[in-house]
């Protein structure tokens, strides 16, 4: 038998997590949860909800930074590009919004042999946006209607809903034991 450098079960488990839970894999899972695009609105804004805001949100590729300590955690940034229209009935100013969602996640182990990516739901304060418009009227509408805050609130609520969806719940749990069984059975069948 060739020479192997043996390790404890505890060291093996830790090494397994460090090899299995990479920035690329987490980025892929978060990308599946976030999707490519979603629609906002129409949402009533301003005095009496007179203005109707609609937006098309394009979700860009997540950027993930892994932090290896006692726990393996991740800082995730998801860039957004938003095309927004505010329907004032007499005018429909357009806005271009660039933003980013900041998420935090942890890699956890669970019984019987599961790897879980625990993604924390964002708050409105975890959303940053930069809004541009082409007219002074649009800027006034944006400020009076408190549109920036509403965009952040809506995006945070949408992402929280996606994190809680059955598809996302399934994507965040990796049944390692089942995968080992499948692999082991595959080896047996090859012999």
Short mmCIF file of N, CA and C in Angstrom, two decimals:
data_model
loop_
_atom_site.label_atom_id
_atom_site.label_comp_id
_atom_site.label_asym_id
_atom_site.label_seq_id
_atom_site.Cartn_x
_atom_site.Cartn_y
_atom_site.Cartn_z
N UNK A 1 0.85 -1.18 0.00
CA UNK A 1 0.00 0.00 0.00
C UNK A 1 0.89 1.24 0.00
N UNK A 2 0.57 2.25 -0.85
CA UNK A 2 1.42 3.44 -0.90
C UNK A 2 1.40 4.19 0.44
N UNK A 3 2.43 5.00 0.62
CA UNK A 3 2.50 5.82 1.84
C UNK A 3 1.45 6.92 1.78
N UNK A 4 0.67 7.04 2.83
CA UNK A 4 -0.33 8.10 2.95
C UNK A 4 -0.02 8.88 4.20
N UNK A 5 -0.36 10.14 4.17
CA UNK A 5 -0.24 10.94 5.37
C UNK A 5 -1.60 10.91 6.05
N UNK A 6 -1.68 10.18 7.15
CA UNK A 6 -2.95 9.98 7.84
C UNK A 6 -3.29 11.19 8.70
N UNK A 7 -4.59 11.35 8.96
CA UNK A 7 -5.07 12.45 9.81
C UNK A 7 -6.21 11.94 10.66
N UNK A 8 -6.57 12.72 11.67
CA UNK A 8 -7.68 12.34 12.54
C UNK A 8 -9.00 12.54 11.80
N UNK A 9 -10.05 11.91 12.31
CA UNK A 9 -11.37 12.12 11.74
C UNK A 9 -11.77 13.59 11.81
N UNK A 10 -11.43 14.25 12.91
CA UNK A 10 -11.76 15.66 13.08
C UNK A 10 -11.04 16.50 12.03
N UNK A 11 -9.74 16.22 11.82
CA UNK A 11 -8.99 16.96 10.80
C UNK A 11 -9.55 16.68 9.41
N UNK A 12 -9.96 15.43 9.16
CA UNK A 12 -10.54 15.07 7.88
C UNK A 12 -11.82 15.88 7.64
N UNK A 13 -12.67 15.96 8.67
CA UNK A 13 -13.92 16.71 8.55
C UNK A 13 -13.68 18.17 8.24
N UNK A 14 -12.73 18.75 8.93
CA UNK A 14 -12.41 20.17 8.70
C UNK A 14 -11.86 20.37 7.29
N UNK A 15 -10.95 19.49 6.89
CA UNK A 15 -10.37 19.59 5.55
C UNK A 15 -11.45 19.40 4.49
N UNK A 16 -12.38 18.47 4.73
CA UNK A 16 -13.48 18.25 3.80
C UNK A 16 -14.26 19.54 3.58
N UNK A 17 -14.60 20.23 4.66
CA UNK A 17 -15.36 21.49 4.55
C UNK A 17 -14.57 22.53 3.77
N UNK A 18 -13.28 22.64 4.07
CA UNK A 18 -12.47 23.65 3.40
C UNK A 18 -12.33 23.38 1.91
N UNK A 19 -12.31 22.11 1.52
CA UNK A 19 -12.21 21.75 0.10
C UNK A 19 -13.58 21.81 -0.58
N UNK A 20 -14.62 21.37 0.11
CA UNK A 20 -15.96 21.27 -0.49
C UNK A 20 -16.66 22.61 -0.62
N UNK A 21 -16.49 23.50 0.33
CA UNK A 21 -17.26 24.74 0.36
C UNK A 21 -16.37 25.89 -0.11
N UNK A 22 -16.27 26.04 -1.43
CA UNK A 22 -15.41 27.06 -2.03
C UNK A 22 -16.22 28.30 -2.40
N UNK A 23 -15.52 29.37 -2.69
CA UNK A 23 -16.18 30.60 -3.14
C UNK A 23 -16.95 30.35 -4.43
N UNK A 24 -16.37 29.56 -5.33
CA UNK A 24 -17.03 29.28 -6.60
C UNK A 24 -18.33 28.52 -6.40
N UNK A 25 -18.30 27.48 -5.57
CA UNK A 25 -19.52 26.68 -5.35
C UNK A 25 -20.60 27.50 -4.65
N UNK A 26 -20.20 28.29 -3.68
CA UNK A 26 -21.18 29.14 -2.97
C UNK A 26 -21.74 30.18 -3.93
N UNK A 27 -20.89 30.77 -4.76
CA UNK A 27 -21.35 31.74 -5.75
C UNK A 27 -22.36 31.14 -6.70
N UNK A 28 -22.11 29.90 -7.12
CA UNK A 28 -23.04 29.19 -8.00
C UNK A 28 -24.39 28.96 -7.31
N UNK A 29 -24.35 28.51 -6.06
CA UNK A 29 -25.59 28.27 -5.30
C UNK A 29 -26.36 29.57 -5.10
N UNK A 30 -25.66 30.64 -4.76
CA UNK A 30 -26.33 31.94 -4.55
C UNK A 30 -26.91 32.44 -5.87
N UNK A 31 -26.19 32.23 -6.96
CA UNK A 31 -26.71 32.63 -8.27
C UNK A 31 -28.00 31.92 -8.61
N UNK A 32 -28.10 30.63 -8.24
CA UNK A 32 -29.33 29.88 -8.47
C UNK A 32 -30.47 30.42 -7.62
N UNK A 33 -30.15 30.78 -6.38
CA UNK A 33 -31.18 31.32 -5.48
C UNK A 33 -31.64 32.69 -5.97
N UNK A 34 -30.69 33.56 -6.38
CA UNK A 34 -31.02 34.93 -6.78
C UNK A 34 -31.73 34.99 -8.12
N UNK A 35 -31.42 34.07 -9.03
CA UNK A 35 -32.02 34.11 -10.36
C UNK A 35 -31.34 35.14 -11.24
N UNK A 36 -31.92 35.37 -12.43
CA UNK A 36 -31.33 36.30 -13.40
C UNK A 36 -32.00 37.67 -13.39
N UNK A 37 -33.31 37.68 -13.11
CA UNK A 37 -34.05 38.95 -13.17
C UNK A 37 -35.38 38.79 -12.43
N UNK A 38 -35.94 39.93 -12.04
CA UNK A 38 -37.29 39.93 -11.48
C UNK A 38 -37.92 41.30 -11.69
N UNK A 39 -39.24 41.33 -11.57
CA UNK A 39 -40.01 42.57 -11.77
C UNK A 39 -40.46 43.12 -10.43
N UNK A 40 -40.47 44.43 -10.33
CA UNK A 40 -40.99 45.11 -9.14
C UNK A 40 -42.21 45.92 -9.57
N UNK A 41 -43.25 45.90 -8.74
CA UNK A 41 -44.36 46.81 -8.92
C UNK A 41 -45.42 46.30 -9.86
N UNK A 42 -46.38 47.17 -10.14
CA UNK A 42 -46.36 48.58 -9.76
C UNK A 42 -46.63 48.80 -8.27
N UNK A 43 -45.87 49.73 -7.70
CA UNK A 43 -46.00 50.08 -6.28
C UNK A 43 -46.46 51.53 -6.20
N UNK A 44 -47.47 51.80 -5.39
CA UNK A 44 -47.93 53.16 -5.18
C UNK A 44 -46.94 53.92 -4.31
N UNK A 45 -46.55 55.11 -4.74
CA UNK A 45 -45.59 55.94 -4.01
C UNK A 45 -46.10 57.37 -3.88
N UNK A 46 -45.46 58.11 -2.99
CA UNK A 46 -45.77 59.52 -2.82
C UNK A 46 -47.08 59.73 -2.10
N UNK A 47 -47.53 61.00 -2.04
CA UNK A 47 -48.79 61.32 -1.36
C UNK A 47 -49.95 60.55 -1.97
N UNK A 48 -50.64 59.76 -1.14
CA UNK A 48 -51.79 59.00 -1.58
C UNK A 48 -51.46 57.86 -2.52
N UNK A 49 -50.19 57.53 -2.66
CA UNK A 49 -49.79 56.45 -3.57
C UNK A 49 -50.12 56.75 -5.02
N UNK A 50 -50.14 58.05 -5.35
CA UNK A 50 -50.54 58.49 -6.68
C UNK A 50 -49.58 58.02 -7.77
N UNK A 51 -48.29 58.06 -7.49
CA UNK A 51 -47.29 57.63 -8.47
C UNK A 51 -47.18 56.10 -8.41
N UNK A 52 -47.06 55.48 -9.58
CA UNK A 52 -46.91 54.02 -9.67
C UNK A 52 -45.50 53.71 -10.18
N UNK A 53 -44.74 52.98 -9.38
CA UNK A 53 -43.37 52.64 -9.73
C UNK A 53 -43.31 51.20 -10.20
N UNK A 54 -42.69 51.00 -11.37
CA UNK A 54 -42.42 49.66 -11.88
C UNK A 54 -40.94 49.58 -12.22
N UNK A 55 -40.37 48.39 -12.10
CA UNK A 55 -38.95 48.24 -12.39
C UNK A 55 -38.64 46.83 -12.86
N UNK A 56 -37.64 46.74 -13.72
CA UNK A 56 -37.10 45.45 -14.16
C UNK A 56 -35.70 45.37 -13.55
N UNK A 57 -35.48 44.34 -12.74
CA UNK A 57 -34.21 44.18 -12.02
C UNK A 57 -33.42 43.05 -12.65
N UNK A 58 -32.20 43.36 -13.12
CA UNK A 58 -31.29 42.34 -13.66
C UNK A 58 -30.28 42.01 -12.57
N UNK A 59 -30.18 40.73 -12.27
CA UNK A 59 -29.25 40.26 -11.23
C UNK A 59 -27.95 39.83 -11.91
N UNK A 60 -26.85 40.39 -11.47
CA UNK A 60 -25.53 40.07 -12.04
C UNK A 60 -24.90 38.91 -11.27
N UNK A 61 -23.73 38.47 -11.70
CA UNK A 61 -23.02 37.35 -11.08
C UNK A 61 -22.57 37.73 -9.67
N UNK A 62 -22.90 36.90 -8.67
CA UNK A 62 -22.47 37.19 -7.29
C UNK A 62 -20.95 37.15 -7.15
N UNK A 63 -20.45 38.01 -6.27
CA UNK A 63 -19.03 37.99 -5.90
C UNK A 63 -18.96 37.49 -4.46
N UNK A 64 -18.13 36.46 -4.23
CA UNK A 64 -18.10 35.79 -2.94
C UNK A 64 -16.69 35.84 -2.37
N UNK A 65 -16.60 36.16 -1.09
CA UNK A 65 -15.32 36.13 -0.36
C UNK A 65 -15.49 35.18 0.82
N UNK A 66 -14.61 34.18 0.89
CA UNK A 66 -14.68 33.20 1.97
C UNK A 66 -13.78 33.63 3.12
N UNK A 67 -14.25 33.39 4.34
CA UNK A 67 -13.49 33.68 5.56
C UNK A 67 -13.38 32.37 6.34
N UNK A 68 -12.15 31.87 6.46
CA UNK A 68 -11.93 30.61 7.15
C UNK A 68 -11.43 30.90 8.55
N UNK A 69 -12.21 30.54 9.53
CA UNK A 69 -11.87 30.68 10.94
C UNK A 69 -12.42 29.46 11.65
N UNK A 70 -12.87 29.65 12.87
CA UNK A 70 -13.52 28.53 13.57
C UNK A 70 -14.67 28.01 12.72
N UNK A 71 -15.41 28.94 12.10
CA UNK A 71 -16.46 28.59 11.14
C UNK A 71 -16.03 29.11 9.77
N UNK A 72 -16.57 28.51 8.73
CA UNK A 72 -16.34 29.01 7.39
C UNK A 72 -17.54 29.88 7.04
N UNK A 73 -17.28 31.17 6.81
CA UNK A 73 -18.34 32.11 6.51
C UNK A 73 -18.04 32.78 5.17
N UNK A 74 -19.04 33.47 4.65
CA UNK A 74 -18.92 34.10 3.34
C UNK A 74 -19.54 35.49 3.37
N UNK A 75 -18.86 36.42 2.71
CA UNK A 75 -19.43 37.73 2.41
C UNK A 75 -19.79 37.68 0.93
N UNK A 76 -21.04 37.99 0.64
CA UNK A 76 -21.54 37.86 -0.74
C UNK A 76 -22.07 39.21 -1.19
N UNK A 77 -21.68 39.59 -2.39
CA UNK A 77 -22.18 40.83 -2.97
C UNK A 77 -22.81 40.48 -4.32
N UNK A 78 -24.06 40.90 -4.49
CA UNK A 78 -24.78 40.62 -5.73
C UNK A 78 -25.09 41.96 -6.41
N UNK A 79 -24.40 42.27 -7.51
CA UNK A 79 -24.69 43.52 -8.23
C UNK A 79 -26.04 43.46 -8.94
N UNK A 80 -26.71 44.61 -8.99
CA UNK A 80 -28.02 44.73 -9.64
C UNK A 80 -27.99 45.87 -10.63
N UNK A 81 -28.79 45.73 -11.67
CA UNK A 81 -29.01 46.82 -12.62
C UNK A 81 -30.52 46.94 -12.76
N UNK A 82 -31.05 48.14 -12.52
CA UNK A 82 -32.50 48.30 -12.46
C UNK A 82 -32.95 49.39 -13.44
N UNK A 83 -33.91 49.05 -14.30
CA UNK A 83 -34.56 50.05 -15.16
C UNK A 83 -35.91 50.33 -14.51
N UNK A 84 -36.14 51.60 -14.16
CA UNK A 84 -37.32 51.95 -13.38
C UNK A 84 -38.09 53.08 -14.05
N UNK A 85 -39.43 52.98 -13.97
CA UNK A 85 -40.31 54.02 -14.49
C UNK A 85 -41.27 54.41 -13.38
N UNK A 86 -41.47 55.72 -13.23
CA UNK A 86 -42.46 56.25 -12.28
C UNK A 86 -43.59 56.87 -13.10
N UNK A 87 -44.76 56.24 -13.03
CA UNK A 87 -45.92 56.71 -13.78
C UNK A 87 -46.67 57.74 -12.94
N UNK A 88 -46.60 59.02 -13.39
CA UNK A 88 -47.27 60.11 -12.68
C UNK A 88 -48.59 60.49 -13.36
N UNK A 89 -49.01 59.71 -14.32
CA UNK A 89 -50.20 59.93 -15.15
C UNK A 89 -49.99 61.03 -16.18
N UNK A 90 -49.28 62.09 -15.83
CA UNK A 90 -49.00 63.15 -16.80
C UNK A 90 -47.60 63.03 -17.38
N UNK A 91 -46.77 62.26 -16.72
CA UNK A 91 -45.38 62.09 -17.14
C UNK A 91 -44.90 60.74 -16.62
N UNK A 92 -43.93 60.16 -17.31
CA UNK A 92 -43.36 58.88 -16.89
C UNK A 92 -41.83 58.97 -16.89
N UNK A 93 -41.28 59.61 -15.84
CA UNK A 93 -39.82 59.69 -15.80
C UNK A 93 -39.18 58.32 -15.61
N UNK A 94 -38.02 58.14 -16.30
CA UNK A 94 -37.27 56.88 -16.24
C UNK A 94 -36.03 57.11 -15.39
N UNK A 95 -35.64 56.03 -14.70
CA UNK A 95 -34.44 56.07 -13.86
C UNK A 95 -33.59 54.85 -14.18
N UNK A 96 -32.29 55.03 -14.05
CA UNK A 96 -31.37 53.90 -14.12
C UNK A 96 -30.78 53.77 -12.73
N UNK A 97 -30.85 52.57 -12.19
CA UNK A 97 -30.39 52.33 -10.82
C UNK A 97 -29.35 51.22 -10.85
N UNK A 98 -28.22 51.49 -10.23
CA UNK A 98 -27.21 50.45 -10.03
C UNK A 98 -27.18 50.18 -8.54
N UNK A 99 -27.15 48.92 -8.18
CA UNK A 99 -27.18 48.59 -6.76
C UNK A 99 -26.42 47.33 -6.45
N UNK A 100 -26.44 46.99 -5.18
CA UNK A 100 -25.75 45.80 -4.71
C UNK A 100 -26.43 45.29 -3.45
N UNK A 101 -26.59 43.97 -3.40
CA UNK A 101 -27.12 43.32 -2.20
C UNK A 101 -25.94 42.71 -1.47
N UNK A 102 -25.84 42.96 -0.17
CA UNK A 102 -24.81 42.33 0.66
C UNK A 102 -25.46 41.23 1.49
N UNK A 103 -24.94 40.02 1.35
CA UNK A 103 -25.45 38.88 2.11
C UNK A 103 -24.32 38.26 2.92
N UNK A 104 -24.72 37.54 3.97
CA UNK A 104 -23.76 36.78 4.78
C UNK A 104 -24.26 35.34 4.83
N UNK A 105 -23.30 34.42 4.80
CA UNK A 105 -23.66 33.00 4.85
C UNK A 105 -22.62 32.23 5.64
N UNK A 106 -23.03 31.08 6.16
CA UNK A 106 -22.13 30.19 6.90
C UNK A 106 -22.31 28.78 6.39
N UNK A 107 -21.21 28.01 6.39
CA UNK A 107 -21.27 26.59 6.06
C UNK A 107 -21.44 25.83 7.37
N UNK A 108 -22.49 25.03 7.46
CA UNK A 108 -22.80 24.29 8.69
C UNK A 108 -22.87 22.79 8.41
N UNK A 109 -22.63 22.01 9.44
CA UNK A 109 -22.78 20.56 9.37
C UNK A 109 -24.01 20.17 10.19
N UNK A 110 -24.75 19.17 9.71
CA UNK A 110 -25.95 18.72 10.42
C UNK A 110 -26.11 17.21 10.27
N UNK A 111 -26.94 16.65 11.16
CA UNK A 111 -27.26 15.22 11.13
C UNK A 111 -28.15 14.92 9.95
N UNK A 112 -28.13 13.78 9.32
CA UNK A 112 -27.23 12.67 9.59
C UNK A 112 -25.84 12.92 9.00
N UNK A 113 -25.76 13.47 7.80
CA UNK A 113 -24.48 13.87 7.21
C UNK A 113 -24.80 14.90 6.13
N UNK A 114 -25.14 16.11 6.58
CA UNK A 114 -25.56 17.17 5.67
C UNK A 114 -24.61 18.34 5.74
N UNK A 115 -24.41 18.98 4.59
CA UNK A 115 -23.68 20.24 4.52
C UNK A 115 -24.73 21.30 4.20
N UNK A 116 -24.83 22.32 5.04
CA UNK A 116 -25.88 23.33 4.87
C UNK A 116 -25.24 24.69 4.67
N UNK A 117 -25.71 25.42 3.66
CA UNK A 117 -25.30 26.79 3.44
C UNK A 117 -26.40 27.67 4.05
N UNK A 118 -26.10 28.26 5.20
CA UNK A 118 -27.07 29.09 5.92
C UNK A 118 -26.91 30.54 5.47
N UNK A 119 -27.86 31.01 4.65
CA UNK A 119 -27.82 32.37 4.10
C UNK A 119 -28.74 33.25 4.93
N UNK A 120 -28.18 34.34 5.46
CA UNK A 120 -28.98 35.27 6.25
C UNK A 120 -29.79 36.17 5.32
N UNK A 121 -31.02 36.45 5.71
CA UNK A 121 -31.87 37.34 4.92
C UNK A 121 -31.34 38.77 5.01
N UNK A 122 -31.40 39.50 3.88
CA UNK A 122 -30.92 40.88 3.92
C UNK A 122 -31.95 41.82 4.54
N UNK A 123 -31.45 42.88 5.11
CA UNK A 123 -32.30 43.98 5.56
C UNK A 123 -32.19 45.09 4.51
N UNK A 124 -33.06 46.07 4.57
CA UNK A 124 -32.98 47.19 3.62
C UNK A 124 -31.61 47.85 3.70
N UNK A 125 -31.00 47.87 4.89
CA UNK A 125 -29.69 48.50 5.05
C UNK A 125 -28.57 47.69 4.38
N UNK A 126 -28.85 46.44 3.97
CA UNK A 126 -27.88 45.62 3.25
C UNK A 126 -27.92 45.86 1.74
N UNK A 127 -28.81 46.75 1.31
CA UNK A 127 -28.96 47.07 -0.11
C UNK A 127 -28.40 48.48 -0.32
N UNK A 128 -27.48 48.60 -1.27
CA UNK A 128 -27.00 49.94 -1.62
C UNK A 128 -27.39 50.21 -3.07
N UNK A 129 -27.81 51.45 -3.34
CA UNK A 129 -28.22 51.79 -4.70
C UNK A 129 -27.71 53.18 -5.07
N UNK A 130 -27.56 53.37 -6.38
CA UNK A 130 -27.22 54.68 -6.93
C UNK A 130 -28.23 54.94 -8.05
N UNK A 131 -29.04 55.99 -7.88
CA UNK A 131 -30.11 56.29 -8.82
C UNK A 131 -29.72 57.48 -9.68
N UNK A 132 -29.90 57.35 -11.00
CA UNK A 132 -29.67 58.48 -11.90
C UNK A 132 -30.93 58.71 -12.73
N UNK A 133 -31.17 59.98 -13.03
CA UNK A 133 -32.29 60.34 -13.89
C UNK A 133 -31.83 61.46 -14.81
N UNK A 134 -32.64 61.74 -15.83
CA UNK A 134 -32.22 62.72 -16.84
C UNK A 134 -32.89 64.07 -16.68
N UNK A 135 -33.89 64.16 -15.78
CA UNK A 135 -34.59 65.44 -15.67
C UNK A 135 -34.70 65.88 -14.21
N UNK A 136 -34.85 67.18 -14.04
CA UNK A 136 -35.04 67.74 -12.71
C UNK A 136 -36.35 67.26 -12.12
N UNK A 137 -37.40 67.15 -12.94
CA UNK A 137 -38.69 66.67 -12.46
C UNK A 137 -38.56 65.26 -11.89
N UNK A 138 -37.80 64.42 -12.58
CA UNK A 138 -37.61 63.05 -12.11
C UNK A 138 -36.90 63.04 -10.76
N UNK A 139 -35.92 63.90 -10.58
CA UNK A 139 -35.20 63.97 -9.30
C UNK A 139 -36.12 64.41 -8.17
N UNK A 140 -36.99 65.38 -8.46
CA UNK A 140 -37.94 65.86 -7.46
C UNK A 140 -38.90 64.73 -7.08
N UNK A 141 -39.41 64.02 -8.08
CA UNK A 141 -40.31 62.88 -7.83
C UNK A 141 -39.61 61.85 -6.96
N UNK A 142 -38.36 61.57 -7.29
CA UNK A 142 -37.58 60.57 -6.53
C UNK A 142 -37.46 60.95 -5.07
N UNK A 143 -37.16 62.22 -4.81
CA UNK A 143 -36.96 62.68 -3.43
C UNK A 143 -38.28 62.74 -2.67
N UNK A 144 -39.30 63.34 -3.27
CA UNK A 144 -40.60 63.48 -2.60
C UNK A 144 -41.22 62.11 -2.34
N UNK A 145 -41.09 61.21 -3.30
CA UNK A 145 -41.69 59.89 -3.18
C UNK A 145 -40.87 58.92 -2.34
N UNK A 146 -39.71 59.34 -1.85
CA UNK A 146 -38.83 58.48 -1.05
C UNK A 146 -38.59 57.14 -1.77
N UNK A 147 -38.37 57.25 -3.08
CA UNK A 147 -38.28 56.07 -3.93
C UNK A 147 -37.06 55.21 -3.58
N UNK A 148 -35.94 55.82 -3.22
CA UNK A 148 -34.73 55.03 -2.89
C UNK A 148 -35.02 54.04 -1.76
N UNK A 149 -35.68 54.52 -0.71
CA UNK A 149 -35.98 53.65 0.43
C UNK A 149 -36.93 52.52 0.04
N UNK A 150 -37.90 52.84 -0.80
CA UNK A 150 -38.86 51.83 -1.23
C UNK A 150 -38.18 50.76 -2.09
N UNK A 151 -37.25 51.17 -2.94
CA UNK A 151 -36.52 50.19 -3.76
C UNK A 151 -35.75 49.24 -2.85
N UNK A 152 -35.05 49.79 -1.88
CA UNK A 152 -34.26 48.95 -0.95
C UNK A 152 -35.17 47.99 -0.18
N UNK A 153 -36.28 48.51 0.31
CA UNK A 153 -37.21 47.68 1.08
C UNK A 153 -37.77 46.55 0.22
N UNK A 154 -38.17 46.88 -1.00
CA UNK A 154 -38.76 45.87 -1.88
C UNK A 154 -37.73 44.79 -2.25
N UNK A 155 -36.51 45.21 -2.60
CA UNK A 155 -35.47 44.24 -2.96
C UNK A 155 -35.15 43.33 -1.78
N UNK A 156 -35.03 43.90 -0.59
CA UNK A 156 -34.75 43.09 0.61
C UNK A 156 -35.87 42.07 0.82
N UNK A 157 -37.12 42.49 0.68
CA UNK A 157 -38.25 41.58 0.87
C UNK A 157 -38.26 40.50 -0.21
N UNK A 158 -37.96 40.88 -1.45
CA UNK A 158 -37.93 39.90 -2.55
C UNK A 158 -36.85 38.85 -2.31
N UNK A 159 -35.65 39.28 -1.95
CA UNK A 159 -34.54 38.35 -1.73
C UNK A 159 -34.84 37.45 -0.53
N UNK A 160 -35.41 38.01 0.54
CA UNK A 160 -35.78 37.19 1.70
C UNK A 160 -36.78 36.11 1.29
N UNK A 161 -37.73 36.47 0.44
CA UNK A 161 -38.70 35.49 -0.06
C UNK A 161 -38.03 34.40 -0.89
N UNK A 162 -37.06 34.78 -1.70
CA UNK A 162 -36.33 33.79 -2.51
C UNK A 162 -35.52 32.86 -1.62
N UNK A 163 -34.91 33.39 -0.57
CA UNK A 163 -34.12 32.56 0.36
C UNK A 163 -35.03 31.53 1.04
N UNK A 164 -36.29 31.91 1.31
CA UNK A 164 -37.23 31.01 1.98
C UNK A 164 -37.96 30.06 1.03
N UNK A 165 -37.81 30.25 -0.28
CA UNK A 165 -38.58 29.42 -1.22
C UNK A 165 -38.16 27.96 -1.12
N UNK A 166 -39.06 27.03 -1.44
CA UNK A 166 -38.73 25.61 -1.36
C UNK A 166 -37.52 25.23 -2.22
N UNK A 167 -37.40 25.84 -3.40
CA UNK A 167 -36.26 25.54 -4.27
C UNK A 167 -34.95 25.98 -3.62
N UNK A 168 -34.95 27.15 -2.99
CA UNK A 168 -33.74 27.64 -2.32
C UNK A 168 -33.41 26.80 -1.10
N UNK A 169 -34.43 26.40 -0.35
CA UNK A 169 -34.20 25.55 0.81
C UNK A 169 -33.51 24.26 0.38
N UNK A 170 -33.96 23.71 -0.73
CA UNK A 170 -33.37 22.48 -1.25
C UNK A 170 -31.94 22.72 -1.75
N UNK A 171 -31.69 23.86 -2.41
CA UNK A 171 -30.36 24.16 -2.95
C UNK A 171 -29.33 24.40 -1.84
N UNK A 172 -29.79 24.80 -0.64
CA UNK A 172 -28.87 25.11 0.46
C UNK A 172 -28.47 23.89 1.28
N UNK A 173 -29.06 22.71 1.00
CA UNK A 173 -28.76 21.50 1.77
C UNK A 173 -28.15 20.46 0.83
N UNK A 174 -26.92 20.04 1.14
CA UNK A 174 -26.24 19.03 0.34
C UNK A 174 -26.17 17.75 1.17
N UNK A 175 -26.88 16.69 0.72
CA UNK A 175 -26.90 15.42 1.46
C UNK A 175 -25.63 14.60 1.17
N UNK A 176 -24.57 14.88 1.89
CA UNK A 176 -23.27 14.25 1.66
C UNK A 176 -23.35 12.74 1.82
N UNK A 177 -24.08 12.26 2.82
CA UNK A 177 -24.23 10.83 3.04
C UNK A 177 -24.82 10.13 1.82
N UNK A 178 -25.87 10.73 1.23
CA UNK A 178 -26.49 10.15 0.04
C UNK A 178 -25.51 10.12 -1.12
N UNK A 179 -24.72 11.19 -1.25
CA UNK A 179 -23.74 11.25 -2.34
C UNK A 179 -22.66 10.18 -2.16
N UNK A 180 -22.25 9.94 -0.93
CA UNK A 180 -21.25 8.89 -0.67
C UNK A 180 -21.85 7.52 -1.00
N UNK A 181 -23.11 7.31 -0.59
CA UNK A 181 -23.79 6.04 -0.89
C UNK A 181 -23.83 5.80 -2.40
N UNK A 182 -24.21 6.83 -3.16
CA UNK A 182 -24.30 6.70 -4.62
C UNK A 182 -22.93 6.38 -5.21
N UNK A 183 -21.92 7.07 -4.73
CA UNK A 183 -20.56 6.86 -5.22
C UNK A 183 -20.06 5.47 -4.86
N UNK A 184 -20.31 5.06 -3.64
CA UNK A 184 -19.87 3.74 -3.16
C UNK A 184 -20.56 2.63 -3.95
N UNK A 185 -21.87 2.79 -4.14
CA UNK A 185 -22.62 1.80 -4.92
C UNK A 185 -22.15 1.75 -6.37
N UNK A 186 -21.76 2.90 -6.91
CA UNK A 186 -21.23 2.95 -8.25
C UNK A 186 -19.93 2.18 -8.37
N UNK A 187 -19.09 2.26 -7.32
CA UNK A 187 -17.83 1.52 -7.31
C UNK A 187 -18.09 0.02 -7.27
N UNK A 188 -19.07 -0.39 -6.47
CA UNK A 188 -19.42 -1.81 -6.34
C UNK A 188 -19.93 -2.37 -7.66
N UNK A 189 -20.71 -1.56 -8.38
CA UNK A 189 -21.29 -2.00 -9.64
C UNK A 189 -20.23 -2.16 -10.73
N UNK A 190 -19.14 -1.36 -10.62
CA UNK A 190 -18.06 -1.42 -11.61
C UNK A 190 -17.21 -2.67 -11.48
N UNK A 191 -17.27 -3.31 -10.34
CA UNK A 191 -16.40 -4.49 -10.11
C UNK A 191 -16.97 -5.75 -10.64
#
